[in-house]
XYZ file of C-alpha atoms in Angstrom:
522
model
C 100.300 43.069 85.490
C 103.278 45.331 86.061
C 102.961 47.955 88.677
C 104.318 51.303 88.440
C 106.594 52.439 91.468
C 106.081 55.802 93.000
C 109.636 56.919 92.208
C 109.571 56.070 88.471
C 108.194 59.490 87.169
C 111.079 61.124 89.241
C 113.798 58.726 87.710
C 112.466 59.220 84.190
C 112.383 62.939 84.628
C 116.184 62.818 85.733
C 117.120 60.825 82.563
C 114.962 63.215 80.256
C 116.584 66.385 81.774
C 120.087 64.795 81.407
C 119.289 64.216 77.755
C 118.126 67.822 77.306
C 121.253 68.989 79.020
C 123.265 67.078 76.400
C 121.512 69.056 73.594
C 118.769 66.563 72.618
C 115.284 68.096 72.344
C 113.064 66.534 69.851
C 110.493 63.805 70.761
C 112.316 61.130 68.883
C 115.730 61.919 70.581
C 114.097 61.583 74.075
C 112.381 58.114 73.375
C 111.584 55.648 74.963
C 111.705 57.563 78.302
C 109.474 60.349 77.018
C 106.583 57.890 76.348
C 107.057 56.210 79.602
C 106.875 59.462 81.382
C 103.714 60.649 79.546
C 102.091 57.280 80.417
C 101.690 58.612 84.059
C 98.677 60.595 82.707
C 97.257 61.711 86.040
C 100.630 62.410 87.645
C 103.255 63.894 85.267
C 101.706 67.383 84.868
C 101.440 67.983 88.569
C 104.915 66.505 89.025
C 106.379 68.960 86.392
C 104.497 71.923 88.233
C 106.253 71.135 91.567
C 109.598 70.659 89.900
C 109.328 73.915 87.833
C 108.403 76.282 90.594
C 111.063 74.989 92.864
C 113.828 74.976 90.223
C 116.526 77.480 89.356
C 116.406 79.190 85.963
C 118.738 76.686 84.336
C 116.460 73.723 85.261
C 113.309 75.756 84.517
C 114.654 76.269 80.946
C 115.121 72.460 80.434
C 111.667 71.713 81.891
C 110.253 74.172 79.301
C 112.146 72.261 76.517
C 110.715 68.986 78.053
C 107.060 70.507 77.933
C 107.636 71.476 74.369
C 108.511 67.963 73.418
C 105.366 66.553 75.131
C 102.924 69.304 73.868
C 99.906 67.528 75.419
C 96.537 69.227 76.641
C 97.143 68.035 80.177
C 99.842 70.643 80.375
C 97.517 73.513 79.703
C 96.827 74.426 83.480
C 100.593 74.560 84.135
C 101.339 76.510 81.073
C 98.685 79.071 81.951
C 100.063 79.528 85.441
C 103.573 80.095 84.081
C 102.128 82.838 81.807
C 100.189 84.371 84.741
C 103.106 84.133 87.249
C 104.054 87.737 88.008
C 107.869 87.632 88.194
C 108.838 84.842 85.850
C 111.281 85.438 83.019
C 109.569 86.768 79.902
C 111.396 84.036 77.769
C 109.612 81.350 79.870
C 106.234 83.066 79.514
C 106.728 83.275 75.685
C 107.690 79.577 75.580
C 104.683 78.613 77.560
C 102.319 80.711 75.289
C 103.810 79.116 72.126
C 103.210 75.588 73.427
C 99.783 76.518 74.638
C 98.728 78.134 71.306
C 99.733 74.773 69.640
C 97.821 72.529 71.962
C 94.689 74.867 72.714
C 93.244 76.345 69.570
C 91.091 78.780 71.670
C 94.208 80.422 73.115
C 94.256 84.134 72.673
C 96.864 84.957 69.920
C 96.830 88.598 71.209
C 98.719 87.517 74.300
C 101.272 85.773 72.252
C 102.019 88.909 70.321
C 102.196 90.936 73.572
C 104.682 88.450 75.103
C 106.594 88.654 71.813
C 106.920 92.368 72.069
C 108.205 91.984 75.717
C 110.707 89.404 74.687
C 111.949 91.495 71.791
C 112.488 94.420 74.210
C 114.560 92.240 76.497
C 116.650 91.068 73.370
C 117.298 94.751 72.393
C 118.525 95.434 76.086
C 120.747 92.342 75.931
C 122.254 93.233 72.577
C 123.078 96.817 73.547
C 126.614 97.853 74.783
C 127.575 97.815 78.361
C 126.215 101.404 78.937
C 123.562 103.441 76.976
C 123.855 106.719 75.414
C 121.204 109.354 76.426
C 119.382 108.832 73.065
C 119.395 105.149 73.490
C 117.723 105.379 76.929
C 115.071 107.641 75.473
C 114.210 105.194 72.719
C 114.180 102.249 74.996
C 112.053 104.011 77.622
C 109.425 104.728 74.870
C 109.505 101.160 73.835
C 109.162 99.837 77.407
C 106.023 101.815 77.975
C 104.368 100.276 74.873
C 104.729 96.850 76.590
C 101.395 95.655 78.208
C 101.193 97.006 81.692
C 100.929 93.694 83.623
C 104.044 92.435 81.708
C 106.277 95.366 82.640
C 106.734 94.145 86.172
C 108.174 90.854 84.814
C 110.584 92.843 82.646
C 111.663 95.063 85.476
C 112.129 91.988 87.808
C 114.263 90.324 85.114
C 116.438 93.498 84.699
C 117.032 93.963 88.363
C 117.890 90.235 88.837
C 120.500 90.484 86.053
C 122.081 93.439 87.852
C 124.231 94.602 85.006
C 125.170 98.258 84.624
C 122.922 98.840 81.644
C 119.929 97.183 83.337
C 120.211 99.418 86.325
C 120.961 102.464 84.128
C 117.730 101.847 82.179
C 115.745 101.547 85.464
C 117.104 104.829 86.558
C 115.755 106.260 83.280
C 112.231 105.150 83.830
C 111.768 106.157 87.481
C 109.148 108.816 88.319
C 107.106 108.162 85.111
C 104.573 105.833 86.554
C 103.958 105.937 90.441
C 102.585 102.307 90.359
C 105.632 101.041 88.639
C 107.895 103.060 91.072
C 106.313 101.007 93.928
C 107.149 97.751 92.181
C 110.761 98.927 91.465
C 111.229 99.881 95.127
C 110.117 96.442 96.369
C 112.288 94.607 93.926
C 115.386 96.738 94.471
C 115.338 95.978 98.266
C 115.147 92.184 97.826
C 118.801 91.843 96.654
C 120.387 95.098 97.707
C 123.596 96.563 96.428
C 125.253 100.057 96.553
C 124.033 100.639 92.994
C 120.404 99.628 93.753
C 120.485 101.810 96.974
C 121.545 104.780 94.790
C 118.485 104.205 92.612
C 116.282 104.178 95.689
C 117.726 107.502 96.820
C 117.119 108.893 93.202
C 113.460 107.726 93.502
C 113.048 109.520 96.840
C 114.664 112.823 95.611
C 112.660 112.810 92.221
C 109.216 111.728 93.424
C 106.619 114.171 94.718
C 104.302 111.350 95.689
C 104.007 110.914 99.466
C 103.305 107.174 99.084
C 106.514 106.808 97.001
C 108.635 108.512 99.619
C 107.061 106.383 102.437
C 107.817 103.246 100.443
C 111.468 104.199 100.043
C 111.690 105.117 103.665
C 110.422 101.579 104.634
C 113.024 100.129 102.343
C 115.743 102.184 104.043
C 114.450 100.832 107.435
C 114.742 97.204 106.111
C 118.202 97.780 104.517
C 119.529 99.443 107.807
C 118.339 96.309 109.650
C 120.550 94.215 107.217
C 123.575 96.312 108.070
C 123.703 98.778 105.084
C 124.587 102.372 105.697
C 122.009 104.631 104.175
C 122.732 108.206 103.699
C 119.851 110.757 103.953
C 118.982 111.901 100.340
C 120.510 115.363 99.802
C 118.133 118.304 100.423
C 115.555 115.987 102.105
C 116.918 115.640 105.586
C 113.969 117.276 107.252
C 111.632 114.619 105.742
C 113.629 111.746 107.329
C 112.323 110.505 110.752
C 114.683 111.471 113.566
C 117.133 108.943 114.799
C 116.196 107.630 118.229
C 118.602 108.595 120.957
C 118.024 106.783 124.259
C 117.470 109.052 127.270
C 116.820 108.637 130.899
C 113.411 106.709 131.231
C 110.654 108.784 132.781
C 109.035 105.629 134.297
C 109.355 101.840 134.378
C 108.304 99.518 131.657
C 107.508 95.858 131.336
C 106.246 93.510 128.535
C 105.148 89.922 128.421
C 105.632 87.001 126.022
C 102.760 86.454 123.548
C 100.070 84.274 125.006
C 98.431 81.502 123.025
C 96.061 84.042 121.324
C 98.855 86.285 120.300
C 98.180 88.990 122.951
C 100.937 90.781 124.733
C 100.754 92.685 128.064
C 102.363 96.086 128.388
C 102.767 97.850 131.674
C 104.525 101.103 132.089
C 104.475 104.044 134.606
C 104.755 107.819 134.696
C 105.766 109.640 137.872
C 103.215 112.089 139.303
C 104.476 115.657 139.489
C 102.203 116.576 142.399
C 103.512 113.882 144.748
C 106.761 111.962 145.106
C 105.039 108.882 146.324
C 102.452 108.300 143.433
C 102.645 107.389 139.775
C 100.219 106.583 136.965
C 100.270 102.905 135.932
C 99.260 102.251 132.308
C 98.346 98.739 131.365
C 97.426 97.547 127.893
C 96.908 94.265 125.949
C 97.986 94.571 122.376
C 97.768 92.204 119.456
C 99.959 92.301 116.402
C 97.032 91.408 114.117
C 94.215 93.442 115.696
C 95.780 96.306 117.554
C 94.878 97.468 121.212
C 92.532 94.989 122.797
C 92.417 96.667 126.353
C 93.698 99.768 127.879
C 93.417 101.245 131.206
C 95.194 103.852 133.413
C 95.134 104.112 137.298
C 96.855 106.305 139.786
C 98.721 104.122 142.328
C 101.444 104.501 144.945
C 104.940 103.423 144.295
C 104.827 100.884 146.969
C 101.649 99.246 145.623
C 103.095 99.157 141.993
C 106.217 97.514 143.297
C 104.245 94.701 144.954
C 102.086 94.272 141.971
C 105.021 93.953 139.486
C 107.029 91.753 141.879
C 104.303 89.173 141.989
C 104.109 89.125 138.180
C 107.858 88.797 137.729
C 108.039 85.716 140.063
C 105.202 83.946 138.320
C 106.909 81.036 136.433
C 103.897 80.473 134.193
C 103.772 84.048 132.930
C 107.064 85.314 131.321
C 107.361 89.160 131.669
C 110.553 91.191 131.361
C 111.701 94.729 132.060
C 112.112 97.253 129.274
C 111.729 101.069 128.957
C 108.531 102.887 129.270
C 109.258 104.688 125.985
C 109.422 101.253 124.186
C 106.161 100.315 125.773
C 104.590 103.547 124.338
C 106.250 102.756 120.931
C 104.484 99.313 120.861
C 101.202 100.884 121.969
C 101.354 103.618 119.259
C 102.240 100.797 116.638
C 99.243 98.844 117.760
C 96.896 101.946 117.702
C 97.921 102.436 114.037
C 96.339 99.102 113.056
C 92.954 100.365 114.286
C 90.396 102.871 112.791
C 89.152 103.566 116.270
C 91.458 102.814 119.191
C 89.906 102.388 122.721
C 88.463 105.564 124.149
C 90.615 105.300 127.236
C 93.722 105.267 125.056
C 92.600 108.360 123.249
C 91.893 110.250 126.504
C 95.390 109.434 127.681
C 97.284 110.601 124.570
C 98.269 113.943 126.113
C 99.995 112.109 128.895
C 101.817 109.608 126.651
C 103.505 112.381 124.534
C 103.990 109.854 121.680
C 105.237 112.358 119.183
C 108.568 112.443 120.968
C 108.870 108.576 120.922
C 110.645 107.202 117.850
C 112.508 103.924 117.540
C 114.356 103.322 114.221
C 114.007 99.622 114.747
C 112.704 97.089 117.311
C 114.859 97.011 120.517
C 116.103 93.424 119.947
C 118.516 94.777 117.240
C 120.298 96.880 119.899
C 121.053 93.524 121.637
C 121.609 91.104 118.707
C 122.919 92.430 115.430
C 122.033 91.290 111.897
C 125.670 90.378 111.332
C 125.712 88.166 114.498
C 122.616 86.320 113.298
C 124.128 85.749 109.804
C 127.347 84.585 111.311
C 125.609 81.856 113.322
C 124.216 80.241 110.283
C 121.007 78.862 111.762
C 119.043 76.415 109.598
C 115.340 76.246 108.892
C 115.219 72.822 110.753
C 116.279 74.639 113.905
C 113.711 77.472 113.447
C 110.948 74.793 112.963
C 111.763 73.301 116.345
C 110.920 76.565 117.916
C 107.183 76.054 117.026
C 107.020 73.274 119.741
C 108.404 75.503 122.497
C 105.783 77.025 124.943
C 107.193 80.592 124.333
C 106.130 80.262 120.671
C 102.487 79.400 121.328
C 101.316 82.938 120.373
C 103.036 82.778 116.954
C 99.848 81.826 115.037
C 98.097 82.969 111.826
C 94.795 84.801 112.137
C 91.949 82.037 112.034
C 89.903 84.021 109.447
C 92.782 83.543 106.879
C 92.867 79.777 107.237
C 89.453 78.587 108.271
C 88.465 77.656 104.680
C 91.321 74.999 104.699
C 89.886 73.176 107.763
C 87.045 71.660 105.736
C 89.489 70.670 102.959
C 91.807 68.994 105.551
C 88.789 67.184 107.178
C 87.709 65.891 103.713
C 91.099 64.389 103.254
C 91.150 62.793 106.730
C 87.611 61.442 106.346
C 87.815 60.490 102.702
C 85.724 57.484 101.772
C 88.317 56.550 99.031
C 90.617 53.958 100.585
C 94.062 55.642 100.715
C 97.015 54.691 102.840
C 98.615 57.054 105.430
C 101.377 57.976 103.112
C 98.920 59.208 100.509
C 96.908 61.028 103.057
C 99.966 62.918 104.367
C 101.004 63.719 100.777
C 97.518 65.268 100.099
C 97.724 67.339 103.355
C 101.219 68.469 102.264
C 99.952 69.550 98.912
C 96.960 71.425 100.672
C 99.588 73.329 102.809
C 101.573 74.002 99.774
C 98.701 75.602 97.865
C 97.408 77.424 100.852
C 100.766 78.972 101.550
C 100.540 81.015 98.244
C 97.261 82.735 99.387
C 97.999 83.023 103.101
C 101.489 84.534 103.113
C 101.017 87.836 101.518
C 103.357 90.770 102.388
C 101.218 92.059 105.340
C 100.971 88.616 106.937
C 104.781 88.091 106.649
C 105.427 91.592 108.120
C 103.138 90.816 111.059
C 104.759 87.443 111.627
C 108.181 89.129 111.512
C 107.135 91.658 114.205
C 105.808 88.946 116.477
C 109.116 87.027 116.203
C 111.074 90.159 116.858
C 109.201 90.800 120.139
C 109.272 87.266 121.116
C 113.048 87.314 120.590
C 113.381 90.469 122.713
C 111.426 88.931 125.653
C 113.516 85.750 125.385
C 116.759 87.659 125.349
C 115.828 89.905 128.306
C 114.845 86.618 130.161
C 118.253 85.314 129.571
C 117.314 82.613 126.914
C 119.758 84.099 124.302
C 120.031 81.106 121.934
C 116.324 80.843 121.652
C 116.233 84.619 121.130
C 118.842 84.389 118.328
C 116.872 81.561 116.670
C 113.709 83.529 116.869
C 115.335 86.688 115.383
C 116.924 84.425 112.665
C 113.431 83.241 111.632
C 112.215 86.851 111.579
C 114.945 87.981 109.290
C 114.588 85.021 106.976
C 110.864 85.899 106.511
C 111.710 89.475 105.514
C 114.488 88.254 103.198
C 112.374 85.686 101.363
C 112.152 86.888 97.786
C 110.840 83.617 96.396
C 107.458 82.015 96.699
C 106.227 81.679 100.243
C 105.504 78.004 99.958
C 109.303 77.453 99.596
C 109.799 78.437 103.103
C 109.639 75.384 105.352
C 109.228 77.454 108.530
C 106.160 79.208 107.215
C 104.642 75.998 105.860
C 105.034 74.367 109.269
C 103.607 77.326 110.970
C 100.546 77.196 108.646
C 100.035 73.605 109.415
C 100.369 74.235 113.122
C 97.803 77.099 113.014
C 95.320 74.965 110.946
C 95.622 72.046 113.389
C 95.325 74.337 116.387
C 91.917 75.851 115.159
C 90.778 72.316 114.232
C 91.525 71.194 117.915
C 89.572 74.101 119.459
C 86.680 73.333 117.219
C 86.681 69.705 118.117
C 86.979 70.559 121.893
C 83.921 72.750 121.648
C 81.917 70.036 119.907
C 82.723 67.671 122.769
C 81.637 70.221 125.329
C 78.217 70.735 123.638
C 75.440 68.926 125.550
C 73.762 66.094 123.557
C 70.289 66.857 122.477
C 69.410 63.193 122.598
C 67.370 62.203 125.734
C 68.790 59.057 127.275
C 66.357 57.437 129.844
């Protein structure tokens, strides 16, 4: 009996796509390769799913043509996902709906009509001249808001990606008419910035009366400044902008540590006592970028005692701690407090001494030492970033256990499967598990937290003289913030997720070994 090789679906796929590229599309024109490809009944739909969501738009279009030629019920889950995918082109969604309506008689025809309306709107935009007249914009705006609400985001994403003058002109027309839509527009505009898009962000800031909208624009400006863009304060709103940080003489000393394996960071800073020239207040805190302030204490101490204390910490080779400013320690402390509904009582009592209202940093301190342009100029690869995960200084870069615990059982099932599978198949299943888990785990908040951890790890490494590692860490942080595609496409994030799952698995297994046996042995 002839056995099918594992690479045959892939080679058949390549041949079929090449035929479609040549203009062939009907089932007859794609034979006999099409029948051979479909014969992999349990494999080809999953194969197409992986190919489609990792492809560029040109290849995605050809895969849609291929699926139209197949028109088999096994494609239904993939077609439904394409329709549900938030930021896919409307044309792909409509094609998927047309195929699905043919193979699934229970498909909701109403959705097909709604997608048709959205696609018709896009055709109208594309058929218009390079710029719109005022009356044209008004008519188009009215037509846009007739589109089903959850499809509007796909339309806006497509318009922003196309980046033509008329697309951006239309987006300028619809801002400030729907606060929820404004938030979506802000997020999409900052992903692939240009002077024209920044101008729209400034218009949103000026026109909107919603505090949440203004804050969202400010956050976008912050991100764009980190990327090297010059952002002018919107006219007439200068008082609303946060003041630019200007370094001044520190009032005390400051120190911070690398993140420990649990993701905790030690902050130590001082404040001179007015009543005596020999004493100071030593503030010590343990912060966590997921949880906030885990411990806080303040004690009056002599300068000599503090000097001995900090000297002992600095010479400890097993505990990396570096000098910074006391103001930066206060900034990190305030940032951690904002993550909590009820910060520690000791911290709240000390707020009058900390005078945090005067402390503002426009961006983490590492960007004063290593610029965005310098990182981009280095051209670090993701492979280099992944190697960081095996370095002791990065042990604290983990994902919160409660976000990934449910995947432990699934990994254990794969490893202890009673079905006889080889090591290659087992690893492929684990890879697929990580692939699927990434979509749920790496939401915008998790990615922002990971970015902050990497920025602070980079700062500590830089101050410790480990500049190359610091640059690599900062490169990974910037790549996380610039990722506009699906999170599972980022190899660094996938490897980090796998590392975090295996770490928790190891902790659980170690605890089981430590538990005393209840079986009595005479």
